[in-house]
XYZ file of C-alpha atoms in Angstrom:
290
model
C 15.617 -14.421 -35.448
C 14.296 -14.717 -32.436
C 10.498 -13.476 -31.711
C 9.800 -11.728 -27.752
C 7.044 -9.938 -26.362
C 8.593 -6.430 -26.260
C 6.755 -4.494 -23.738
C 5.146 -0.528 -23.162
C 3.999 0.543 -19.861
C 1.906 3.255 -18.598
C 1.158 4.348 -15.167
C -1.253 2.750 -14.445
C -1.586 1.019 -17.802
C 0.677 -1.702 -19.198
C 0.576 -2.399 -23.614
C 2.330 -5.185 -24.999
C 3.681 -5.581 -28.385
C 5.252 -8.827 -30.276
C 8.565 -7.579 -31.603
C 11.750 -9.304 -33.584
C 14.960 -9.319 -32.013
C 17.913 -9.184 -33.967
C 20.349 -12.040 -32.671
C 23.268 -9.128 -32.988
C 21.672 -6.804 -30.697
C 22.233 -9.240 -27.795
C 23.670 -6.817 -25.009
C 27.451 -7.788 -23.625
C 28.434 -7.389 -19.774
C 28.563 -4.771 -18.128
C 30.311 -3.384 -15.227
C 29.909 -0.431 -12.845
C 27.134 2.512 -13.084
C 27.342 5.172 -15.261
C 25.370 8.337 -15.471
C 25.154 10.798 -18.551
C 23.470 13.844 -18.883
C 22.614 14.855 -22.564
C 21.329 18.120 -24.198
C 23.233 20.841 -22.955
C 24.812 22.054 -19.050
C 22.261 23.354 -16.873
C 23.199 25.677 -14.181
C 21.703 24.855 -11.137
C 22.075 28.501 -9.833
C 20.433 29.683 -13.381
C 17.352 27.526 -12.831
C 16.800 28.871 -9.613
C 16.606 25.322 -7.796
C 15.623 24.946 -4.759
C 17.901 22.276 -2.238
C 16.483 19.000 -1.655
C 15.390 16.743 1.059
C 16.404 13.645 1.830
C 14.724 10.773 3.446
C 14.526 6.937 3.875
C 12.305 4.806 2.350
C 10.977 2.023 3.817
C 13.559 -0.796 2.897
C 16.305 1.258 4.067
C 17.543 3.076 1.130
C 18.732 6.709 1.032
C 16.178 9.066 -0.928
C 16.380 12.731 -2.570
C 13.644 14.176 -3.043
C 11.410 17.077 -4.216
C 8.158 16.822 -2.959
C 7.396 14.706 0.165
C 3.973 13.547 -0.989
C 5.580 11.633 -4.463
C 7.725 9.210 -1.849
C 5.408 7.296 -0.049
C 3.198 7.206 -3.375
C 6.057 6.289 -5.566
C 7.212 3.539 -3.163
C 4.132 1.601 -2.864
C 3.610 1.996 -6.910
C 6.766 0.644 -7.344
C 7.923 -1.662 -4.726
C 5.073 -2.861 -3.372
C 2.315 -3.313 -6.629
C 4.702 -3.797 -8.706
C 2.887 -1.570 -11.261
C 5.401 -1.908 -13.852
C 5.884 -5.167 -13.947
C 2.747 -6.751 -14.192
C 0.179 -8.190 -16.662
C 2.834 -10.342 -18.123
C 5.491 -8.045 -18.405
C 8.774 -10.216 -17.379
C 12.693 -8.995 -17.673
C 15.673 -10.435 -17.792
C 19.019 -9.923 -15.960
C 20.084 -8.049 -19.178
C 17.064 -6.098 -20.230
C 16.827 -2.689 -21.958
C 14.781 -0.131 -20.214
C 13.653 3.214 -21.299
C 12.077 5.131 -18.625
C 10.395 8.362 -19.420
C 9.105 10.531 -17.115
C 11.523 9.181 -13.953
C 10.702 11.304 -11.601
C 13.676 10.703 -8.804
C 14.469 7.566 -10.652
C 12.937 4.854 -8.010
C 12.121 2.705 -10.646
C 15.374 3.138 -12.114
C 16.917 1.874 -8.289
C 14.478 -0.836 -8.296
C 15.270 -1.919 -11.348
C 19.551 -2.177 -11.337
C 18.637 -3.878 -7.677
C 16.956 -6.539 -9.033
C 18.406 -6.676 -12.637
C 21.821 -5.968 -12.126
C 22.604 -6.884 -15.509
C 20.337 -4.455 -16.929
C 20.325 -1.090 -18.906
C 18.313 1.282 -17.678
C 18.041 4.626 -19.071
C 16.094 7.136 -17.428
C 14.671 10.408 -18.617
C 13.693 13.521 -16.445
C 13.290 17.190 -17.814
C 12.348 19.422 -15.031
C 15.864 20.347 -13.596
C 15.130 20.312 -9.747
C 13.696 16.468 -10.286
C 16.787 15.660 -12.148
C 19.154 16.839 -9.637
C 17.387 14.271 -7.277
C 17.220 11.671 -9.942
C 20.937 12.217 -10.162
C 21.913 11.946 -6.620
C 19.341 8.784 -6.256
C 21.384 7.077 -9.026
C 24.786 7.533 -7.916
C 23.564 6.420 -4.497
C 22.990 3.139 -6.128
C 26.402 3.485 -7.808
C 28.552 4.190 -4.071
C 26.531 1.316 -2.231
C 27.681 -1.276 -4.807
C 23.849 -2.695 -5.041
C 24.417 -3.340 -8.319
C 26.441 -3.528 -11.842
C 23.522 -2.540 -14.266
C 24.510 0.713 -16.622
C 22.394 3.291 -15.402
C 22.314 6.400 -17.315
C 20.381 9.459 -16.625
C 19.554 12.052 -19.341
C 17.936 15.642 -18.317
C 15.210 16.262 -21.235
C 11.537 15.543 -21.779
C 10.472 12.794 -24.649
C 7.749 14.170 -27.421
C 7.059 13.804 -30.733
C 10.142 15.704 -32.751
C 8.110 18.796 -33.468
C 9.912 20.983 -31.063
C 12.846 21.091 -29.338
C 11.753 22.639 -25.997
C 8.730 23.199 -24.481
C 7.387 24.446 -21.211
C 6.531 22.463 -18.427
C 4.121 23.466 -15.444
C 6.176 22.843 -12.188
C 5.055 21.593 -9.024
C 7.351 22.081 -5.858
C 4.877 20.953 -3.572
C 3.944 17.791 -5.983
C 6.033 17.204 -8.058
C 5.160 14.021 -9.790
C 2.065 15.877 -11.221
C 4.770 18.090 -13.388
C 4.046 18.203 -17.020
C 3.724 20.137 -20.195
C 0.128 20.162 -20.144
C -0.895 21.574 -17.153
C -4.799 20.445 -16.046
C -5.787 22.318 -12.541
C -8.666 20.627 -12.265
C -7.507 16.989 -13.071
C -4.333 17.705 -10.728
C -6.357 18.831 -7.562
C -8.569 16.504 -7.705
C -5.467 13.836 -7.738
C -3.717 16.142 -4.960
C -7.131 16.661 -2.966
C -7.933 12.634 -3.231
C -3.968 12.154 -2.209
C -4.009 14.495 0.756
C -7.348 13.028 1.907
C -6.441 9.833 2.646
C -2.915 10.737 3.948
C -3.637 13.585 5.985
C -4.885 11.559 9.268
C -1.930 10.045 9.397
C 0.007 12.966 8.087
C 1.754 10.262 5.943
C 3.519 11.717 3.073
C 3.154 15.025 4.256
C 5.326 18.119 4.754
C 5.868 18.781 8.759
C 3.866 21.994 9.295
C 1.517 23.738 11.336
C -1.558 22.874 8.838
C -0.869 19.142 8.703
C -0.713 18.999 12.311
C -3.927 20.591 12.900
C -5.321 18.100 10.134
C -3.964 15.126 12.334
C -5.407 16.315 15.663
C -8.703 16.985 14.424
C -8.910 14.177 12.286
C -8.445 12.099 16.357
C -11.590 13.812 17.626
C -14.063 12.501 14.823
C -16.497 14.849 15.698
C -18.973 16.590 12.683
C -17.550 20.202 13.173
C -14.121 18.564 13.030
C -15.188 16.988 9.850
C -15.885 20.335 8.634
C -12.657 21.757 9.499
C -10.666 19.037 8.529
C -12.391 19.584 4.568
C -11.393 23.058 4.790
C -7.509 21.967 6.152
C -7.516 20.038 3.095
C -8.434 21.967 0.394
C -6.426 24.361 1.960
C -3.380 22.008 1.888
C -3.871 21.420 -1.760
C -4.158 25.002 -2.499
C -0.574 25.394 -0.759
C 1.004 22.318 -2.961
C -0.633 23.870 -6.113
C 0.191 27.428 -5.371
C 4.077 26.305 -5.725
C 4.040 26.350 -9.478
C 6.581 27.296 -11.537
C 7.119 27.525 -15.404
C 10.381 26.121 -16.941
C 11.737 25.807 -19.948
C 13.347 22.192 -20.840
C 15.363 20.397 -24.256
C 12.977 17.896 -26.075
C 14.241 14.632 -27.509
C 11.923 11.612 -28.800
C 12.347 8.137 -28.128
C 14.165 7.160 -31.637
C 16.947 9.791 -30.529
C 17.289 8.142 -27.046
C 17.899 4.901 -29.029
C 20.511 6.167 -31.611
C 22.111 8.910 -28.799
C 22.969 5.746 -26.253
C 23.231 3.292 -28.991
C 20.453 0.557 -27.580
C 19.645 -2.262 -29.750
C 16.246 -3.430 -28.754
C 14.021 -2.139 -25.656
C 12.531 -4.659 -23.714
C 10.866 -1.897 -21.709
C 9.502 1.254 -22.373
C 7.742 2.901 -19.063
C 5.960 5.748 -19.930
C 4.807 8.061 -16.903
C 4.398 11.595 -18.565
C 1.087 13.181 -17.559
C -1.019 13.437 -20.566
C 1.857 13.869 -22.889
C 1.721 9.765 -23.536
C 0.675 9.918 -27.365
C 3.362 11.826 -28.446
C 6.097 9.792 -26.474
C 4.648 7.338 -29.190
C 4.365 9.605 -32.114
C 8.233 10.231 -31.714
C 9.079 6.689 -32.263
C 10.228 6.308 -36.223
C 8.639 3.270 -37.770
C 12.074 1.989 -38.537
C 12.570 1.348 -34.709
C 8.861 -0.207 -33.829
C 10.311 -3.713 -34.455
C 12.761 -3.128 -31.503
């Protein structure tokens, strides 16, 4: 038996736990990229969703997305504080990752890039987010970046008590989606967000608000000030108003585990929007040890 530091991380947050790996549930190579999606077919034209956009990020890379603001904000999260991977959390070329709550699955790209021996599955339920999480994945696949087994599944992760729930929607910001919606806690985020990008109109949709924002922001002058508060809060007010109520499947971690047949995790991100506790409460206590 060989004793390693398993690892959970939060946004934000990272937990460690000692865990036992069995010597049998060593992983064998892998080749190629493949991407599942479990519970059952969604119909894009029965969800209503809306087309993405598509941008580049910063190292060159090809990204669908949702909601402009989450790409600039994911990005620097992800490749440039490493958020996940910090406070002595270390992978190997092989390592098991469970990612829950992916978003558009830019940790998932930055993670067969520089693992490309890896596993990676990640899990998105909001259907829109998915579909961009999907495309984002099989990118990675057609540009031969890497041979890590990528595998995207379209649910939410809980504690086994139901088997759907419904999750507040957020066109205009996305990565605030969740099953328990909090309008104050998720203006506040938005308002701080916009604040600081709005100058610059970095991260921002291209509209006749934001560039008002930008040109008075130039003039620093106190009744500019005052508009520019007012720009903002009506900004956020325009991201928020976009919300929609879905439907999605429910699965808990100990499914994900027996579903794709993964020995051990090495990883388990956890990025769920005040849902974290019961990501937890769905793991059986027959699989804490892995």
């Amino acid at each position: 038996m060989v004793s390693l530091g398993g690892c959970i991380s939060f946004n934000r947050m990272t937990y460690l736990k000692q865990t036992t790996m069995n010597p049998r549930s060593q992983t064998g190579q892998r080749s190629g990229i493949s991407v599942i999606c479990a519970g059952p077919p969604r119909s894009t034209k029965s969800q209503n969703t809306p087309p993405l956009s598509r941008t580049k990020l910063p190292n060159g890379w090809p990204i669908a997305y949702v909601s402009k603001p989450d790409v600039p904000f994911l990005y620097h999260e992800i490749f440039n504080e490493n958020c996940y991977i910090q406070h002595g959390v270390e992978l190997r070329d092989d390592s098991i990752v469970l990612d829950v709550g992916a978003n558009i699955g830019m940790f998932g790209m930055y993670l067969a890039d520089k693992y490309p021996k890896s596993t990676v599955v990640c899990v998105e339920p909001v259907p829109t987010t998915f579909a961009a999480l999907q495309e984002n994945l099989a990118w990675i696949k057609s540009a031969g970046r890497s041979t890590a087994d990528i595998r995207a599944l379209n649910c939410g992760v809980s504690d086994g008590t139901n088997q759907q729930a419904e999750f507040t929607f957020y066109r205009g910001a996305a990565g605030w989606s969740t099953m328990y919606p909090d309008d104050k806690e998720v203006q506040d985020a938005v308002l701080s967000y916009v604040s600081d990008a709005l100058p610059a109109g970095r991260g921002l949709e291209d509209n006749p608000l934001t560039w008002f924002g930008q040109w008075l922001s130039k003039r620093n002058s106190p009744l500019g000030n005052e508009i520019i508060k007012k720009t903002t809060s009506a900004t956020v007010k325009r991201i928020l108003g976009q919300q929609q109520q879905i439907q999605c499947e429910l699965c808990t971690v100990s499914q994900v585990l027996l579903q794709q047949s993964l020995p051990h995790i090495d990883l388990l991100k956890v990025d769920v929007e005040r849902a974290e506790l019961e990501v937890l409460e769905g793991i059986v206590v027959e699989d804490w040890p892995k």
